[in-house]
Amino acid sequence: MAQNLMDKIVSLCKRRGFIFQGSEIYGGLSNTWDYGPYGVELKNNLKKAWWRSNVYERDDILGMDAAILMHPKVWEASGHVENFFDLKSDCKSCKKRFKTEALKDKNKCPECGGELTDSRPFNLMFKTYQGPIEDASSAIYMRPETAQGMFVNFLNILDSRHPKLPFGLAQIGKSFRNEITPGNFTFRTREFEQMEIEYFCRPEEADKFYDSWVEERFNWYLKLGLKKENLRKRQHSKEELAHYAKACTDIEYRFPFSTSGDDWSELEGIANRQDFDLKQHSKISGKELMYFDDQKKEKFYPYIIEPSGGVDRSVLAVLADAYHEEKVREDTRVVLKLNKEMAPTKVAVLPLLRNRPEIVELARRISKELKKSMVTVYDDTGAIGKLYRRQDEVGTLYCVTVDVQSLEDKQVTVRERDSMRQERISVDSLGEYLINRLK
Ligand code: GAP
């Protein structure tokens, strides 16, 4: 049943233009995914919601957008060159590669029973070369997290914006990891997008801000529309903590990956990174990344609380949570119950009869007018039942239908997605009516 649900979501994503297999016409590049017309809107809505609540609605967080390619010494300072690897074992027969820690029997291939090699460290960073000559001196990495771009700009932010502690930096952008076991659709990929905040504070206040960020971020996922019973917090054990962290809590979502339907997996991690990063970059760059408190006349390395979430994982959770099937008479209605903010399209304008030019003309005029204030689509490519079904499947909030009667009484039918309730509204007040409902 649950496995079915994931398959249904993947199939809806392709059928309706949310997410496609990357490079599909060439047989696909495994574990790469392309966001289609509805997918990009949903993803942008999610990023906008994050940016609004973390940057625009707060006085203490500034946004930024750093380069993906960074100086190789950044990854020495961050510990990625030394620590960012997985141990892996290869099967000598079928040549498949496995994470050693996931193997029950460290010597036997779980797929073909063949003999496994000894485990070897495998760095997860993508290496490339800058400039025309491919040698060791031009080797650089694609960033495996957006975080470092914020640490290395700490002094630039202090000098240009003069923020007082506590303050944060926020960034959304692509990261790259050469994952050994990508999978579960867009959940674990080698190219993905992160939404990260680095919140700088006095060391003695770090525990307090860590606790408040865990709560704040949990509540943000509820505001996205995710059901509370599908969300939980999980504190990392000491053994699990990354080399820089004093504490870390994951916000997990119950993904429908397997038949058990109980696949609690990480959406976001909130970590207390202490003063590890600023100290390390100071040491390796030779620039002192310290904060001067001019009231207390003291200089110190701030601690950092880092809420770090994944855009693609959040989009997948939103899709899974919104997917509904309902019996309507003999039929099954598939509807994506996305909230107002997440729905890729707010309104669809549909002419009841596409061979009546006056109806089509009025419908097009209404659509053109609505487009000025909300994301609206016009669709006349099928019978009305089919058009409604299509809009339900992509989560469109309202369908406006123009019929023969509309030509006489200048009214249209507005159908609400979830209740399927229909109302006749005059064309003149339609814009205001919808704006009020979408508020
Ligand atoms: N700067 C800290 C950091 O990067 P992380 O737990 O490794 O921490 C943060 O990553 C978030 O990025 C994860 O919670 C997840 O949502 C997302 N993420 C990490 N690796 C991913 C991957 N291979 N595919 C998709 N999303 C990923």
Coordinates of C-alpha atoms and ligand atoms in Angstrom, one line a residue:
M1 CA 0.0 0.0 0.0
A2 CA 2.7 2.5 1.1
Q3 CA 5.0 1.5 -1.7
N4 CA 2.1 2.0 -4.0
L5 CA 1.8 5.6 -2.7
M6 CA 5.4 6.5 -3.6
D7 CA 4.9 5.0 -7.1
K8 CA 1.7 7.0 -7.5
I9 CA 3.5 10.2 -6.5
V10 CA 6.4 9.5 -8.9
S11 CA 3.9 8.7 -11.7
L12 CA 1.8 11.9 -11.0
C13 CA 5.0 14.0 -11.0
K14 CA 5.9 12.8 -14.5
R15 CA 2.3 12.7 -15.9
R16 CA 1.5 16.2 -14.9
G17 CA 4.9 17.9 -15.3
F18 CA 6.2 18.2 -11.7
I19 CA 9.4 16.1 -11.9
F20 CA 11.0 14.2 -14.8
Q21 CA 13.9 11.8 -15.0
G22 CA 17.1 13.8 -15.9
S23 CA 18.3 13.3 -19.5
E24 CA 15.5 10.9 -20.1
I25 CA 15.8 10.7 -23.9
Y26 CA 19.3 9.3 -23.4
G27 CA 18.0 6.6 -21.1
G28 CA 18.3 8.9 -18.1
L29 CA 21.3 9.9 -16.0
S30 CA 20.6 7.9 -12.8
N31 CA 19.5 9.8 -9.8
T32 CA 19.2 13.2 -11.6
W33 CA 15.8 14.8 -11.7
D34 CA 14.4 17.8 -13.7
Y35 CA 11.7 20.0 -12.3
G36 CA 8.9 20.6 -14.9
P37 CA 6.5 23.5 -15.2
Y38 CA 4.5 22.7 -12.0
G39 CA 7.5 21.4 -10.1
V40 CA 9.5 24.6 -10.5
E41 CA 6.5 26.7 -9.3
L42 CA 6.1 24.5 -6.2
K43 CA 9.8 24.6 -5.5
N44 CA 9.9 28.4 -5.9
N45 CA 6.9 28.8 -3.7
L46 CA 8.6 26.7 -1.0
K47 CA 11.8 28.7 -1.3
K48 CA 9.9 32.0 -1.2
A49 CA 8.1 30.8 2.0
W50 CA 11.4 30.0 3.6
W51 CA 13.0 33.3 2.6
R52 CA 10.0 35.3 3.7
S53 CA 9.8 33.7 7.2
N54 CA 13.6 33.8 7.8
V55 CA 14.8 36.9 6.1
Y56 CA 11.9 39.4 5.4
E57 CA 9.9 38.7 8.6
R58 CA 13.0 39.0 10.9
D59 CA 15.3 41.9 11.8
D60 CA 18.2 39.7 12.7
I61 CA 18.8 37.6 9.5
L62 CA 20.4 38.8 6.3
G63 CA 20.3 37.0 3.0
M64 CA 23.2 36.2 0.7
D65 CA 24.2 34.1 -2.3
A66 CA 27.8 32.8 -2.5
A67 CA 29.6 31.1 -5.3
I68 CA 29.4 27.4 -5.7
L69 CA 33.1 27.1 -6.5
M70 CA 35.3 28.1 -3.6
H71 CA 39.0 28.2 -2.8
P72 CA 40.3 24.7 -2.1
K73 CA 41.6 25.8 1.3
V74 CA 37.9 26.3 2.4
W75 CA 37.4 22.5 2.4
E76 CA 40.7 22.0 4.3
A77 CA 39.5 24.4 7.0
S78 CA 35.9 23.0 7.1
G79 CA 37.3 19.5 7.6
H80 CA 35.7 18.2 4.4
V81 CA 39.0 17.0 2.9
E82 CA 39.8 15.0 6.0
N83 CA 36.4 13.9 7.3
F84 CA 33.8 14.0 4.5
F85 CA 34.0 10.4 3.3
D86 CA 32.1 7.2 3.5
L87 CA 33.7 3.8 3.7
K88 CA 32.7 1.6 0.8
S89 CA 33.1 -1.9 -0.4
D90 CA 32.9 -3.2 -4.0
C91 CA 31.6 -6.5 -5.1
K92 CA 34.3 -8.4 -7.1
S93 CA 31.6 -10.2 -9.1
C94 CA 28.8 -7.8 -9.9
K95 CA 30.9 -4.6 -9.4
K96 CA 28.2 -2.9 -7.3
R97 CA 29.4 -0.5 -4.6
F98 CA 28.0 -0.5 -1.0
K99 CA 28.3 1.7 2.1
T100 CA 30.3 -0.6 4.4
E101 CA 28.3 0.5 7.5
A102 CA 25.0 -0.7 5.8
L103 CA 26.3 -4.2 5.2
K104 CA 25.2 -7.1 7.4
D105 CA 28.0 -9.3 6.2
K106 CA 31.1 -7.2 5.5
N107 CA 32.6 -9.8 3.2
K108 CA 29.6 -10.9 1.1
C109 CA 27.7 -9.0 -1.6
P110 CA 24.1 -8.5 -0.5
E111 CA 22.9 -8.7 -4.1
C112 CA 24.8 -11.6 -5.8
G113 CA 26.6 -13.2 -2.8
G114 CA 30.0 -12.4 -4.4
E115 CA 33.2 -11.5 -2.5
L116 CA 33.6 -7.9 -1.3
T117 CA 36.8 -5.8 -1.4
D118 CA 38.1 -4.4 1.9
S119 CA 36.4 -1.2 2.7
R120 CA 38.0 2.0 1.4
P121 CA 37.4 5.7 2.1
F122 CA 35.6 7.5 -0.6
N123 CA 35.5 11.3 -0.5
L124 CA 32.0 12.6 -1.2
M125 CA 33.1 15.9 -2.8
F126 CA 32.9 16.3 -6.6
K127 CA 36.3 17.3 -7.9
T128 CA 36.7 19.4 -11.0
Y129 CA 39.4 21.7 -12.6
Q130 CA 39.4 25.5 -12.9
G131 CA 40.8 26.8 -16.1
P132 CA 42.1 24.9 -19.2
I133 CA 44.9 22.8 -17.5
E134 CA 43.8 19.8 -15.6
D135 CA 46.5 19.3 -13.0
A136 CA 46.7 19.2 -9.2
S137 CA 47.2 23.0 -8.9
S138 CA 43.9 23.7 -10.7
A139 CA 41.8 21.1 -8.8
I140 CA 38.7 22.5 -7.0
Y141 CA 35.5 21.1 -5.5
M142 CA 31.9 21.7 -6.1
R143 CA 30.6 22.8 -2.7
P144 CA 29.0 20.0 -0.6
E145 CA 27.1 22.5 1.5
T146 CA 26.2 26.2 1.2
A147 CA 27.3 26.9 4.8
Q148 CA 30.9 27.7 4.1
G149 CA 30.0 30.6 1.8
M150 CA 28.5 32.3 4.8
F151 CA 31.4 31.6 7.1
V152 CA 34.0 33.0 4.7
N153 CA 31.9 36.2 4.3
F154 CA 31.6 36.8 8.0
L155 CA 34.0 39.8 7.9
N156 CA 32.4 41.3 4.8
I157 CA 29.0 41.2 6.5
L158 CA 30.4 42.8 9.7
D159 CA 32.1 45.5 7.7
S160 CA 29.3 46.3 5.3
R161 CA 26.1 45.8 7.5
H162 CA 27.5 46.1 11.1
P163 CA 25.0 43.6 12.6
K164 CA 25.0 43.1 16.3
L165 CA 24.9 39.6 17.9
P166 CA 22.8 37.6 17.7
F167 CA 22.4 37.7 13.9
G168 CA 22.1 35.2 11.1
L169 CA 22.9 34.7 7.4
A170 CA 20.6 32.8 5.2
Q171 CA 21.2 31.2 1.8
I172 CA 19.5 28.9 -0.6
G173 CA 21.5 27.2 -3.3
K174 CA 22.8 24.0 -5.0
S175 CA 25.2 21.6 -3.3
F176 CA 26.8 18.5 -4.7
R177 CA 27.8 15.2 -3.0
N178 CA 29.0 12.1 -4.7
E179 CA 26.6 10.0 -2.7
I180 CA 27.3 6.2 -2.8
T181 CA 23.7 5.2 -2.3
P182 CA 21.4 7.9 -3.8
G183 CA 17.8 7.0 -4.2
N184 CA 14.2 7.2 -3.1
F185 CA 13.3 9.6 -6.0
T186 CA 14.5 13.1 -5.1
F187 CA 15.3 12.3 -1.5
R188 CA 19.0 11.5 -1.9
T189 CA 20.6 12.8 -5.0
R190 CA 24.1 14.0 -5.9
E191 CA 23.0 17.4 -6.9
F192 CA 20.4 19.1 -4.6
E193 CA 19.4 22.4 -3.1
Q194 CA 19.9 23.5 0.5
M195 CA 18.3 26.2 2.6
E196 CA 20.7 27.1 5.4
I197 CA 20.9 29.6 8.2
E198 CA 24.1 30.3 10.1
Y199 CA 23.0 32.1 13.3
F200 CA 25.9 33.7 15.2
C201 CA 25.5 34.3 18.9
R202 CA 27.5 34.7 22.2
P203 CA 28.8 31.3 23.3
E204 CA 26.8 31.4 26.6
E205 CA 23.6 31.9 24.7
A206 CA 24.1 29.1 22.2
D207 CA 22.1 26.4 24.0
K208 CA 19.2 28.7 24.3
F209 CA 19.2 29.6 20.6
Y210 CA 19.7 26.0 19.7
D211 CA 16.5 25.0 21.5
S212 CA 14.5 27.9 20.1
W213 CA 15.6 27.2 16.5
V214 CA 14.6 23.5 16.8
E215 CA 11.1 24.7 17.8
E216 CA 11.0 27.4 15.2
R217 CA 12.0 25.1 12.3
F218 CA 9.6 22.3 13.4
N219 CA 6.7 24.8 13.4
W220 CA 7.8 26.1 9.9
Y221 CA 7.1 22.6 8.5
L222 CA 3.7 22.6 10.1
K223 CA 3.0 26.0 8.4
L224 CA 4.0 24.5 5.1
G225 CA 1.0 22.3 5.5
L226 CA 2.7 19.0 6.6
K227 CA 0.6 16.9 9.0
K228 CA 1.9 16.9 12.6
E229 CA 1.7 13.1 12.8
N230 CA 4.1 12.9 9.9
L231 CA 6.8 15.0 11.6
R232 CA 9.1 14.4 14.5
K233 CA 12.3 15.6 16.1
R234 CA 15.2 13.2 16.7
Q235 CA 18.3 14.2 18.7
H236 CA 21.6 12.8 17.6
S237 CA 23.5 10.5 19.9
K238 CA 27.1 11.5 20.7
E239 CA 28.5 8.9 18.3
E240 CA 26.4 10.4 15.4
L241 CA 27.5 14.0 15.8
A242 CA 29.6 15.6 13.0
H243 CA 33.1 16.6 13.9
Y244 CA 32.1 20.2 14.5
A245 CA 28.9 19.8 16.4
K246 CA 28.1 19.9 20.1
A247 CA 24.5 18.9 19.5
C248 CA 22.2 18.2 16.6
T249 CA 18.5 17.6 16.2
D250 CA 17.0 16.3 13.0
I251 CA 13.4 17.1 11.9
E252 CA 12.2 14.0 10.3
Y253 CA 9.3 13.3 8.0
R254 CA 7.5 10.0 7.7
F255 CA 8.1 9.3 4.0
P256 CA 6.1 6.5 2.2
F257 CA 9.2 4.9 0.7
S258 CA 8.5 1.3 1.7
T259 CA 5.5 -0.9 2.4
S260 CA 5.7 -0.2 6.1
G261 CA 5.0 3.5 5.4
D262 CA 7.1 4.2 8.4
D263 CA 10.3 5.6 6.8
W264 CA 11.2 8.4 9.1
S265 CA 13.9 10.3 7.3
E266 CA 15.7 13.6 7.7
L267 CA 14.2 16.9 6.3
E268 CA 16.5 19.2 8.2
G269 CA 19.2 19.2 10.8
I270 CA 19.7 21.9 13.5
A271 CA 23.2 21.9 14.8
N272 CA 25.2 23.7 17.4
R273 CA 28.5 24.1 15.5
Q274 CA 30.1 26.0 18.4
D275 CA 33.0 28.2 17.2
F276 CA 34.6 25.5 15.1
D277 CA 34.1 27.2 11.7
L278 CA 35.2 30.8 12.5
K279 CA 38.2 29.5 14.4
Q280 CA 39.2 27.1 11.5
H281 CA 38.9 29.7 8.8
S282 CA 40.8 32.2 10.9
K283 CA 43.6 29.6 11.3
I284 CA 43.8 28.6 7.7
S285 CA 43.2 32.0 6.0
G286 CA 45.2 34.0 8.5
K287 CA 42.3 36.5 8.8
E288 CA 40.8 36.9 12.3
L289 CA 37.1 36.1 12.1
M290 CA 36.2 37.5 15.5
Y291 CA 33.4 39.7 16.8
F292 CA 34.1 42.8 18.8
D293 CA 31.4 43.6 21.4
D294 CA 31.8 47.4 21.8
Q295 CA 29.7 47.6 24.9
K296 CA 31.6 44.9 26.8
K297 CA 34.8 45.7 25.1
E298 CA 35.6 42.1 24.4
K299 CA 36.6 40.2 21.3
F300 CA 35.6 36.6 20.8
Y301 CA 34.6 33.9 18.3
P302 CA 30.8 33.7 18.2
Y303 CA 29.1 30.3 18.3
I304 CA 26.9 29.2 15.4
I305 CA 23.5 27.5 15.4
E306 CA 22.8 26.1 12.0
P307 CA 19.3 25.1 10.8
S308 CA 20.1 23.3 7.5
G309 CA 17.3 21.9 5.4
G310 CA 16.9 20.4 1.9
V311 CA 14.6 22.1 -0.7
D312 CA 14.1 18.8 -2.7
R313 CA 13.3 16.8 0.4
S314 CA 10.8 19.4 1.6
V315 CA 9.1 19.5 -1.9
L316 CA 8.9 15.7 -1.8
A317 CA 7.4 15.8 1.7
V318 CA 4.8 18.4 0.6
L319 CA 3.8 16.3 -2.4
A320 CA 3.5 13.1 -0.3
D321 CA 1.5 14.9 2.4
A322 CA -0.8 16.6 -0.1
Y323 CA -1.6 13.4 -2.2
H324 CA -5.2 12.3 -1.7
E325 CA -7.5 9.8 -3.4
E326 CA -11.2 10.2 -3.0
K327 CA -14.1 8.1 -4.2
V328 CA -16.5 10.3 -6.3
R329 CA -19.4 8.2 -7.4
E330 CA -17.8 5.4 -9.5
D331 CA -14.6 7.3 -10.0
T332 CA -11.4 7.9 -8.0
R333 CA -10.5 11.6 -7.8
V334 CA -6.8 12.3 -7.3
V335 CA -6.3 15.6 -5.7
L336 CA -3.2 17.4 -4.4
K337 CA -4.4 19.3 -1.3
L338 CA -1.6 21.8 -1.4
N339 CA -2.1 24.9 0.7
K340 CA -2.7 28.3 -0.8
E341 CA 0.9 29.3 -0.7
M342 CA 2.3 26.1 -2.1
A343 CA -0.2 25.4 -4.9
P344 CA 1.7 26.0 -8.2
T345 CA -1.4 27.4 -9.9
K346 CA -4.0 29.4 -8.0
V347 CA -6.8 29.6 -10.7
A348 CA -7.7 27.8 -13.9
V349 CA -10.1 29.3 -16.4
L350 CA -12.0 26.7 -18.4
P351 CA -14.5 27.3 -21.3
L352 CA -17.3 24.8 -21.1
L353 CA -17.6 24.6 -24.9
R354 CA -14.4 25.2 -26.8
N355 CA -16.1 25.4 -30.2
R356 CA -18.1 28.5 -29.2
P357 CA -15.9 31.5 -30.0
E358 CA -17.8 33.9 -27.7
I359 CA -17.3 31.6 -24.7
V360 CA -13.6 31.1 -25.6
E361 CA -13.1 34.8 -26.0
L362 CA -14.7 35.6 -22.7
A363 CA -12.7 32.9 -20.9
R364 CA -9.5 34.2 -22.4
R365 CA -10.3 37.7 -21.4
I366 CA -11.0 36.6 -17.8
S367 CA -7.8 34.6 -17.7
K368 CA -5.7 37.5 -19.0
E369 CA -7.2 39.8 -16.4
L370 CA -6.6 37.4 -13.5
K371 CA -3.0 36.7 -14.5
K372 CA -2.2 40.3 -13.4
S373 CA -2.8 39.4 -9.8
M374 CA -2.5 35.6 -9.4
V375 CA -1.0 32.6 -11.1
T376 CA -3.7 31.6 -13.6
V377 CA -3.8 29.1 -16.5
Y378 CA -6.2 28.9 -19.4
D379 CA -7.1 25.4 -20.6
D380 CA -9.5 24.4 -23.3
T381 CA -7.9 21.1 -24.4
G382 CA -10.6 18.7 -23.2
A383 CA -14.1 18.1 -21.8
I384 CA -14.9 19.9 -18.5
G385 CA -14.8 16.7 -16.4
K386 CA -11.3 16.0 -17.7
L387 CA -10.1 19.5 -17.2
Y388 CA -11.3 19.5 -13.6
R389 CA -9.5 16.2 -12.9
R390 CA -6.3 17.6 -14.4
Q391 CA -6.4 20.7 -12.2
D392 CA -7.2 18.7 -9.1
E393 CA -4.2 16.6 -9.7
V394 CA -1.9 19.6 -9.8
G395 CA -3.5 21.2 -6.8
T396 CA -5.1 24.2 -8.5
L397 CA -7.2 26.0 -5.9
Y398 CA -10.1 27.4 -8.0
C399 CA -11.5 26.5 -11.4
V400 CA -13.5 29.2 -13.2
T401 CA -15.9 27.9 -15.8
V402 CA -17.4 30.0 -18.5
D403 CA -20.6 28.6 -20.0
V404 CA -23.4 29.6 -22.4
Q405 CA -25.3 31.2 -19.5
S406 CA -22.2 33.4 -18.8
L407 CA -22.8 35.2 -22.1
E408 CA -26.1 36.4 -20.9
D409 CA -25.9 36.9 -17.1
K410 CA -22.1 37.8 -17.1
Q411 CA -21.5 35.3 -14.3
V412 CA -19.1 32.3 -14.1
T413 CA -19.0 29.2 -12.0
V414 CA -16.2 29.1 -9.4
R415 CA -15.4 25.6 -8.1
E416 CA -13.3 25.2 -5.0
R417 CA -10.8 22.3 -5.2
D418 CA -11.2 20.5 -1.9
S419 CA -15.0 20.8 -1.3
M420 CA -15.8 20.9 -5.0
R421 CA -18.5 23.4 -4.0
Q422 CA -19.6 25.6 -6.9
E423 CA -20.7 29.2 -6.8
R424 CA -21.9 31.6 -9.5
I425 CA -19.9 34.9 -9.3
S426 CA -20.3 37.9 -11.5
V427 CA -17.4 38.5 -13.9
D428 CA -17.0 42.1 -12.6
S429 CA -16.3 41.0 -9.0
L430 CA -14.4 37.7 -9.8
G431 CA -10.9 39.2 -9.3
E432 CA -11.8 40.6 -5.9
Y433 CA -13.6 37.4 -4.9
L434 CA -10.6 35.3 -5.7
I435 CA -8.0 37.7 -4.1
N436 CA -10.0 37.6 -0.9
R437 CA -10.1 33.8 -0.9
L438 CA -6.4 33.5 -1.7
K439 CA -5.3 35.9 1.1
Ligands
GAP1 N1 25.7 22.4 6.6 C1 25.2 21.3 7.2 C2 24.8 20.3 6.3 O1 25.0 20.3 5.1 P1 23.5 18.0 6.2 O2 22.7 17.3 7.3 O3 24.6 17.2 5.6 O4 24.0 19.3 6.9 C3 21.5 19.4 5.4 O5 22.5 18.5 5.1 C4 20.2 19.0 4.6 O6 20.5 19.0 3.2 C5 19.6 17.7 4.9 O7 18.8 17.7 6.1 C6 18.9 17.3 3.7 O8 17.6 17.9 3.7 C7 19.7 18.0 2.6 N2 20.6 17.0 1.9 C8 21.8 16.6 2.3 N3 22.3 15.6 1.5 C9 21.3 15.5 0.5 C10 21.2 14.7 -0.7 N4 22.2 13.9 -1.0 N5 20.1 14.8 -1.4 C11 19.1 15.6 -1.1 N6 19.2 16.4 0.0 C12 20.2 16.4 0.8

